[in-house]
Amino acid sequence: MITLSQVTTVLGWASLLNIGYLLLATGMLYLMKNFIKSVHGSMFDLDDAKLSEAYFGFLANFKIVTVAFFIVPYLSLKVMGY
């Protein structure tokens, strides 16, 4: 049987992994912007403005999903004492 304490632990680790990936993706896009844009621009035939919009949308959506499905449930369970 799975306990709420185990769910809390899994959500905590999942939150950390998602935050780490979000920081890594943001850092890579910031540091290697020209290289990444050249690769994706040639793969998908998009201009720089569209690529920047797609990157921003990806990071924004990933952050929303991470907060809504991992961080908020984790914090709720921690506040309840699990």
N, CA, C and O atoms as a GROMACS GRO file, in nm:
protein
  328
    1MET      N    1   0.084  -0.118   0.000
    1MET     CA    2   0.000   0.000   0.000
    1MET      C    3   0.089   0.125   0.000
    1MET      O    4   0.186   0.134   0.075
    2ILE      N    5   0.055   0.219  -0.083
    2ILE     CA    6   0.131   0.344  -0.093
    2ILE      C    7   0.075   0.443   0.009
    2ILE      O    8  -0.046   0.464   0.018
    3THR      N    9   0.164   0.504   0.085
    3THR     CA   10   0.123   0.600   0.187
    3THR      C   11   0.138   0.743   0.136
    3THR      O   12   0.207   0.767   0.037
    4LEU      N   13   0.074   0.837   0.203
    4LEU     CA   14   0.088   0.978   0.166
    4LEU      C   15   0.230   1.027   0.187
    4LEU      O   16   0.275   1.118   0.118
    5SER      N   17   0.299   0.969   0.282
    5SER     CA   18   0.438   1.005   0.304
    5SER      C   19   0.524   0.968   0.182
    5SER      O   20   0.612   1.044   0.143
    6GLN      N   21   0.497   0.853   0.123
    6GLN     CA   22   0.571   0.812   0.003
    6GLN      C   23   0.536   0.902  -0.116
    6GLN      O   24   0.623   0.938  -0.195
    7VAL      N   25   0.408   0.937  -0.128
    7VAL     CA   26   0.366   1.028  -0.236
    7VAL      C   27   0.435   1.163  -0.220
    7VAL      O   28   0.479   1.223  -0.318
    8THR      N   29   0.444   1.211  -0.096
    8THR     CA   30   0.511   1.338  -0.069
    8THR      C   31   0.657   1.331  -0.110
    8THR      O   32   0.710   1.425  -0.169
    9THR      N   33   0.723   1.221  -0.078
    9THR     CA   34   0.864   1.205  -0.114
    9THR      C   35   0.882   1.203  -0.266
    9THR      O   36   0.972   1.268  -0.318
   10VAL      N   37   0.796   1.130  -0.335
   10VAL     CA   38   0.806   1.123  -0.482
   10VAL      C   39   0.780   1.259  -0.543
   10VAL      O   40   0.851   1.300  -0.636
   11LEU      N   41   0.680   1.332  -0.494
   11LEU     CA   42   0.652   1.466  -0.546
   11LEU      C   43   0.767   1.562  -0.520
   11LEU      O   44   0.796   1.648  -0.603
   12GLY      N   45   0.833   1.547  -0.404
   12GLY     CA   46   0.948   1.632  -0.374
   12GLY      C   47   1.062   1.609  -0.472
   12GLY      O   48   1.120   1.704  -0.524
   13TRP      N   49   1.094   1.482  -0.496
   13TRP     CA   50   1.202   1.451  -0.590
   13TRP      C   51   1.164   1.489  -0.733
   13TRP      O   52   1.247   1.538  -0.809
   14ALA      N   53   1.039   1.466  -0.769
   14ALA     CA   54   0.993   1.504  -0.904
   14ALA      C   55   1.000   1.656  -0.922
   14ALA      O   56   1.036   1.705  -1.029
   15SER      N   57   0.966   1.730  -0.817
   15SER     CA   58   0.976   1.876  -0.823
   15SER      C   59   1.120   1.919  -0.845
   15SER      O   60   1.148   2.005  -0.929
   16LEU      N   61   1.211   1.859  -0.770
   16LEU     CA   62   1.353   1.895  -0.787
   16LEU      C   63   1.404   1.862  -0.926
   16LEU      O   64   1.477   1.941  -0.986
   17LEU      N   65   1.367   1.746  -0.979
   17LEU     CA   66   1.410   1.708  -1.114
   17LEU      C   67   1.353   1.804  -1.218
   17LEU      O   68   1.424   1.844  -1.311
   18ASN      N   69   1.227   1.840  -1.204
   18ASN     CA   70   1.166   1.931  -1.300
   18ASN      C   71   1.226   2.070  -1.292
   18ASN      O   72   1.249   2.134  -1.395
   19ILE      N   73   1.251   2.118  -1.171
   19ILE     CA   74   1.315   2.249  -1.156
   19ILE      C   75   1.456   2.246  -1.214
   19ILE      O   76   1.499   2.341  -1.279
   20GLY      N   77   1.528   2.137  -1.190
   20GLY     CA   78   1.662   2.122  -1.247
   20GLY      C   79   1.660   2.123  -1.398
   20GLY      O   80   1.744   2.188  -1.461
   21TYR      N   81   1.564   2.051  -1.458
   21TYR     CA   82   1.554   2.050  -1.604
   21TYR      C   83   1.516   2.188  -1.656
   21TYR      O   84   1.568   2.232  -1.759
   22LEU      N   85   1.427   2.256  -1.588
   22LEU     CA   86   1.387   2.390  -1.629
   22LEU      C   87   1.506   2.485  -1.625
   22LEU      O   88   1.524   2.566  -1.717
   23LEU      N   89   1.587   2.477  -1.520
   23LEU     CA   90   1.707   2.561  -1.511
   23LEU      C   91   1.808   2.525  -1.619
   23LEU      O   92   1.871   2.614  -1.679
   24LEU      N   93   1.825   2.396  -1.644
   24LEU     CA   94   1.918   2.352  -1.749
   24LEU      C   95   1.873   2.400  -1.886
   24LEU      O   96   1.953   2.454  -1.963
   25ALA      N   97   1.745   2.383  -1.917
   25ALA     CA   98   1.693   2.426  -2.048
   25ALA      C   99   1.705   2.577  -2.064
   25ALA      O  100   1.742   2.625  -2.171
   26THR      N  101   1.673   2.651  -1.959
   26THR     CA  102   1.685   2.797  -1.965
   26THR      C  103   1.830   2.839  -1.983
   26THR      O  104   1.860   2.927  -2.064
   27GLY      N  105   1.920   2.776  -1.908
   27GLY     CA  106   2.061   2.808  -1.921
   27GLY      C  107   2.117   2.776  -2.059
   27GLY      O  108   2.193   2.854  -2.116
   28MET      N  109   2.077   2.661  -2.112
   28MET     CA  110   2.125   2.623  -2.245
   28MET      C  111   2.073   2.719  -2.351
   28MET      O  112   2.146   2.758  -2.442
   29LEU      N  113   1.946   2.757  -2.340
   29LEU     CA  114   1.892   2.853  -2.437
   29LEU      C  115   1.959   2.990  -2.424
   29LEU      O  116   1.977   3.060  -2.524
   30TYR      N  117   1.995   3.027  -2.303
   30TYR     CA  118   2.060   3.156  -2.283
   30TYR      C  119   2.205   3.153  -2.332
   30TYR      O  120   2.249   3.246  -2.400
   31LEU      N  121   2.277   3.048  -2.299
   31LEU     CA  122   2.420   3.042  -2.331
   31LEU      C  123   2.448   3.000  -2.476
   31LEU      O  124   2.547   3.044  -2.535
   32MET      N  125   2.363   2.915  -2.532
   32MET     CA  126   2.389   2.860  -2.666
   32MET      C  127   2.279   2.899  -2.764
   32MET      O  128   2.244   2.821  -2.853
   33LYS      N  129   2.225   3.020  -2.749
   33LYS     CA  130   2.111   3.064  -2.827
   33LYS      C  131   2.136   3.055  -2.978
   33LYS      O  132   2.051   3.004  -3.051
   34ASN      N  133   2.248   3.102  -3.024
   34ASN     CA  134   2.274   3.104  -3.168
   34ASN      C  135   2.286   2.963  -3.225
   34ASN      O  136   2.232   2.934  -3.332
   35PHE      N  137   2.357   2.876  -3.156
   35PHE     CA  138   2.372   2.739  -3.203
   35PHE      C  139   2.237   2.665  -3.206
   35PHE      O  140   2.204   2.598  -3.303
   36ILE      N  141   2.161   2.679  -3.098
   36ILE     CA  142   2.032   2.611  -3.091
   36ILE      C  143   1.936   2.665  -3.196
   36ILE      O  144   1.864   2.589  -3.259
   37LYS      N  145   1.936   2.796  -3.216
   37LYS     CA  146   1.850   2.854  -3.319
   37LYS      C  147   1.890   2.809  -3.458
   37LYS      O  148   1.804   2.787  -3.543
   38SER      N  149   2.019   2.794  -3.484
   38SER     CA  150   2.062   2.748  -3.617
   38SER      C  151   2.019   2.603  -3.641
   38SER      O  152   1.977   2.569  -3.751
   39VAL      N  153   2.030   2.519  -3.538
   39VAL     CA  154   1.989   2.379  -3.552
   39VAL      C  155   1.839   2.370  -3.573
   39VAL      O  156   1.793   2.307  -3.669
   40HIS      N  157   1.761   2.432  -3.484
   40HIS     CA  158   1.616   2.423  -3.494
   40HIS      C  159   1.563   2.500  -3.616
   40HIS      O  160   1.464   2.460  -3.676
   41GLY      N  161   1.629   2.608  -3.651
   41GLY     CA  162   1.587   2.684  -3.769
   41GLY      C  163   1.600   2.603  -3.896
   41GLY      O  164   1.516   2.613  -3.985
   42SER      N  165   1.706   2.523  -3.906
   42SER     CA  166   1.723   2.440  -4.025
   42SER      C  167   1.632   2.317  -4.022
   42SER      O  168   1.590   2.269  -4.127
   43MET      N  169   1.601   2.268  -3.903
   43MET     CA  170   1.513   2.151  -3.891
   43MET      C  171   1.368   2.184  -3.922
   43MET      O  172   1.299   2.107  -3.988
   44PHE      N  173   1.321   2.299  -3.875
   44PHE     CA  174   1.179   2.331  -3.884
   44PHE      C  175   1.149   2.449  -3.975
   44PHE      O  176   1.032   2.489  -3.986
   45ASP      N  177   1.248   2.506  -4.039
   45ASP     CA  178   1.230   2.617  -4.132
   45ASP      C  179   1.154   2.733  -4.068
   45ASP      O  180   1.052   2.778  -4.120
   46LEU      N  181   1.206   2.780  -3.954
   46LEU     CA  182   1.145   2.891  -3.882
   46LEU      C  183   1.246   3.004  -3.870
   46LEU      O  184   1.367   2.982  -3.864
   47ASP      N  185   1.194   3.128  -3.866
   47ASP     CA  186   1.284   3.241  -3.847
   47ASP      C  187   1.311   3.262  -3.697
   47ASP      O  188   1.250   3.196  -3.612
   48ASP      N  189   1.402   3.353  -3.666
   48ASP     CA  190   1.445   3.375  -3.528
   48ASP      C  191   1.331   3.418  -3.436
   48ASP      O  192   1.325   3.376  -3.321
   49ALA      N  193   1.242   3.502  -3.487
   49ALA     CA  194   1.131   3.550  -3.404
   49ALA      C  195   1.039   3.436  -3.364
   49ALA      O  196   0.997   3.428  -3.248
   50LYS      N  197   1.008   3.348  -3.458
   50LYS     CA  198   0.920   3.234  -3.429
   50LYS      C  199   0.989   3.136  -3.333
   50LYS      O  200   0.924   3.081  -3.244
   51LEU      N  201   1.119   3.116  -3.350
   51LEU     CA  202   1.191   3.027  -3.260
   51LEU      C  203   1.195   3.083  -3.118
   51LEU      O  204   1.176   3.009  -3.022
   52SER      N  205   1.220   3.212  -3.105
   52SER     CA  206   1.221   3.273  -2.973
   52SER      C  207   1.084   3.260  -2.907
   52SER      O  208   1.075   3.233  -2.787
   53GLU      N  209   0.979   3.278  -2.984
   53GLU     CA  210   0.843   3.262  -2.932
   53GLU      C  211   0.817   3.118  -2.889
   53GLU      O  212   0.755   3.094  -2.786
   54ALA      N  213   0.864   3.022  -2.967
   54ALA     CA  214   0.846   2.881  -2.933
   54ALA      C  215   0.924   2.844  -2.807
   54ALA      O  216   0.873   2.770  -2.723
   55TYR      N  217   1.046   2.894  -2.794
   55TYR     CA  218   1.126   2.866  -2.675
   55TYR      C  219   1.060   2.925  -2.551
   55TYR      O  220   1.052   2.860  -2.447
   56PHE      N  221   1.014   3.049  -2.563
   56PHE     CA  222   0.950   3.115  -2.449
   56PHE      C  223   0.822   3.041  -2.410
   56PHE      O  224   0.795   3.021  -2.292
   57GLY      N  225   0.744   2.999  -2.509
   57GLY     CA  226   0.622   2.924  -2.482
   57GLY      C  227   0.651   2.791  -2.415
   57GLY      O  228   0.581   2.752  -2.322
   58PHE      N  229   0.755   2.722  -2.461
   58PHE     CA  230   0.792   2.594  -2.400
   58PHE      C  231   0.830   2.613  -2.254
   58PHE      O  232   0.781   2.541  -2.168
   59LEU      N  233   0.918   2.710  -2.227
   59LEU     CA  234   0.962   2.732  -2.089
   59LEU      C  235   0.846   2.777  -2.000
   59LEU      O  236   0.836   2.733  -1.885
   60ALA      N  237   0.758   2.862  -2.052
   60ALA     CA  238   0.644   2.908  -1.973
   60ALA      C  239   0.549   2.792  -1.942
   60ALA      O  240   0.506   2.777  -1.828
   61ASN      N  241   0.517   2.711  -2.041
   61ASN     CA  242   0.427   2.598  -2.019
   61ASN      C  243   0.489   2.494  -1.926
   61ASN      O  244   0.420   2.438  -1.841
   62PHE      N  245   0.617   2.468  -1.942
   62PHE     CA  246   0.683   2.372  -1.855
   62PHE      C  247   0.683   2.419  -1.710
   62PHE      O  248   0.664   2.340  -1.618
   63LYS      N  249   0.704   2.550  -1.691
   63LYS     CA  250   0.703   2.605  -1.556
   63LYS      C  251   0.564   2.595  -1.495
   63LYS      O  252   0.551   2.560  -1.377
   64ILE      N  253   0.461   2.624  -1.571
   64ILE     CA  254   0.324   2.615  -1.521
   64ILE      C  255   0.290   2.472  -1.482
   64ILE      O  256   0.231   2.448  -1.376
   65VAL      N  257   0.326   2.375  -1.566
   65VAL     CA  258   0.298   2.235  -1.537
   65VAL      C  259   0.375   2.189  -1.414
   65VAL      O  260   0.320   2.117  -1.330
   66THR      N  261   0.500   2.230  -1.402
   66THR     CA  262   0.582   2.192  -1.286
   66THR      C  263   0.521   2.247  -1.158
   66THR      O  264   0.513   2.176  -1.058
   67VAL      N  265   0.480   2.371  -1.160
   67VAL     CA  266   0.422   2.431  -1.040
   67VAL      C  267   0.288   2.366  -1.008
   67VAL      O  268   0.262   2.332  -0.892
   68ALA      N  269   0.204   2.349  -1.108
   68ALA     CA  270   0.068   2.300  -1.085
   68ALA      C  271   0.064   2.153  -1.045
   68ALA      O  272  -0.016   2.115  -0.959
   69PHE      N  273   0.147   2.069  -1.105
   69PHE     CA  274   0.136   1.926  -1.083
   69PHE      C  275   0.240   1.866  -0.989
   69PHE      O  276   0.227   1.750  -0.950
   70PHE      N  277   0.342   1.942  -0.953
   70PHE     CA  278   0.446   1.888  -0.867
   70PHE      C  279   0.468   1.972  -0.741
   70PHE      O  280   0.463   1.920  -0.630
   71ILE      N  281   0.492   2.101  -0.758
   71ILE     CA  282   0.529   2.184  -0.644
   71ILE      C  283   0.410   2.211  -0.552
   71ILE      O  284   0.421   2.197  -0.430
   72VAL      N  285   0.296   2.249  -0.609
   72VAL     CA  286   0.178   2.278  -0.526
   72VAL      C  287   0.130   2.154  -0.451
   72VAL      O  288   0.104   2.164  -0.331
   73PRO      N  289   0.116   2.037  -0.515
   73PRO     CA  290   0.076   1.919  -0.436
   73PRO      C  291   0.179   1.882  -0.329
   73PRO      O  292   0.141   1.842  -0.219
   74TYR      N  293   0.307   1.895  -0.361
   74TYR     CA  294   0.411   1.866  -0.261
   74TYR      C  295   0.397   1.959  -0.141
   74TYR      O  296   0.398   1.913  -0.027
   75LEU      N  297   0.385   2.089  -0.166
   75LEU     CA  298   0.372   2.184  -0.056
   75LEU      C  299   0.244   2.162   0.024
   75LEU      O  300   0.243   2.176   0.146
   76SER      N  301   0.136   2.126  -0.046
   76SER     CA  302   0.010   2.099   0.024
   76SER      C  303   0.025   1.981   0.119
   76SER      O  304  -0.022   1.986   0.233
   77LEU      N  305   0.088   1.876   0.073
   77LEU     CA  306   0.108   1.760   0.159
   77LEU      C  307   0.203   1.790   0.274
   77LEU      O  308   0.184   1.740   0.385
   78LYS      N  309   0.305   1.871   0.249
   78LYS     CA  310   0.398   1.907   0.356
   78LYS      C  311   0.329   1.992   0.462
   78LYS      O  312   0.354   1.975   0.582
   79VAL      N  313   0.242   2.084   0.420
   79VAL     CA  314   0.170   2.168   0.515
   79VAL      C  315   0.076   2.081   0.600
   79VAL      O  316   0.057   2.107   0.719
   80MET      N  317   0.018   1.979   0.540
   80MET     CA  318  -0.072   1.890   0.612
   80MET      C  319   0.005   1.795   0.704
   80MET      O  320  -0.056   1.729   0.788
   81GLY      N  321   0.135   1.788   0.690
   81GLY     CA  322   0.216   1.709   0.781
   81GLY      C  323   0.257   1.572   0.732
   81GLY      O  324   0.293   1.487   0.813
   82TYR      N  325   0.251   1.550   0.602
   82TYR     CA  326   0.288   1.418   0.549
   82TYR      C  327   0.427   1.418   0.495
   82TYR      O  328   0.475   1.316   0.446
   0.00000   0.00000   0.00000
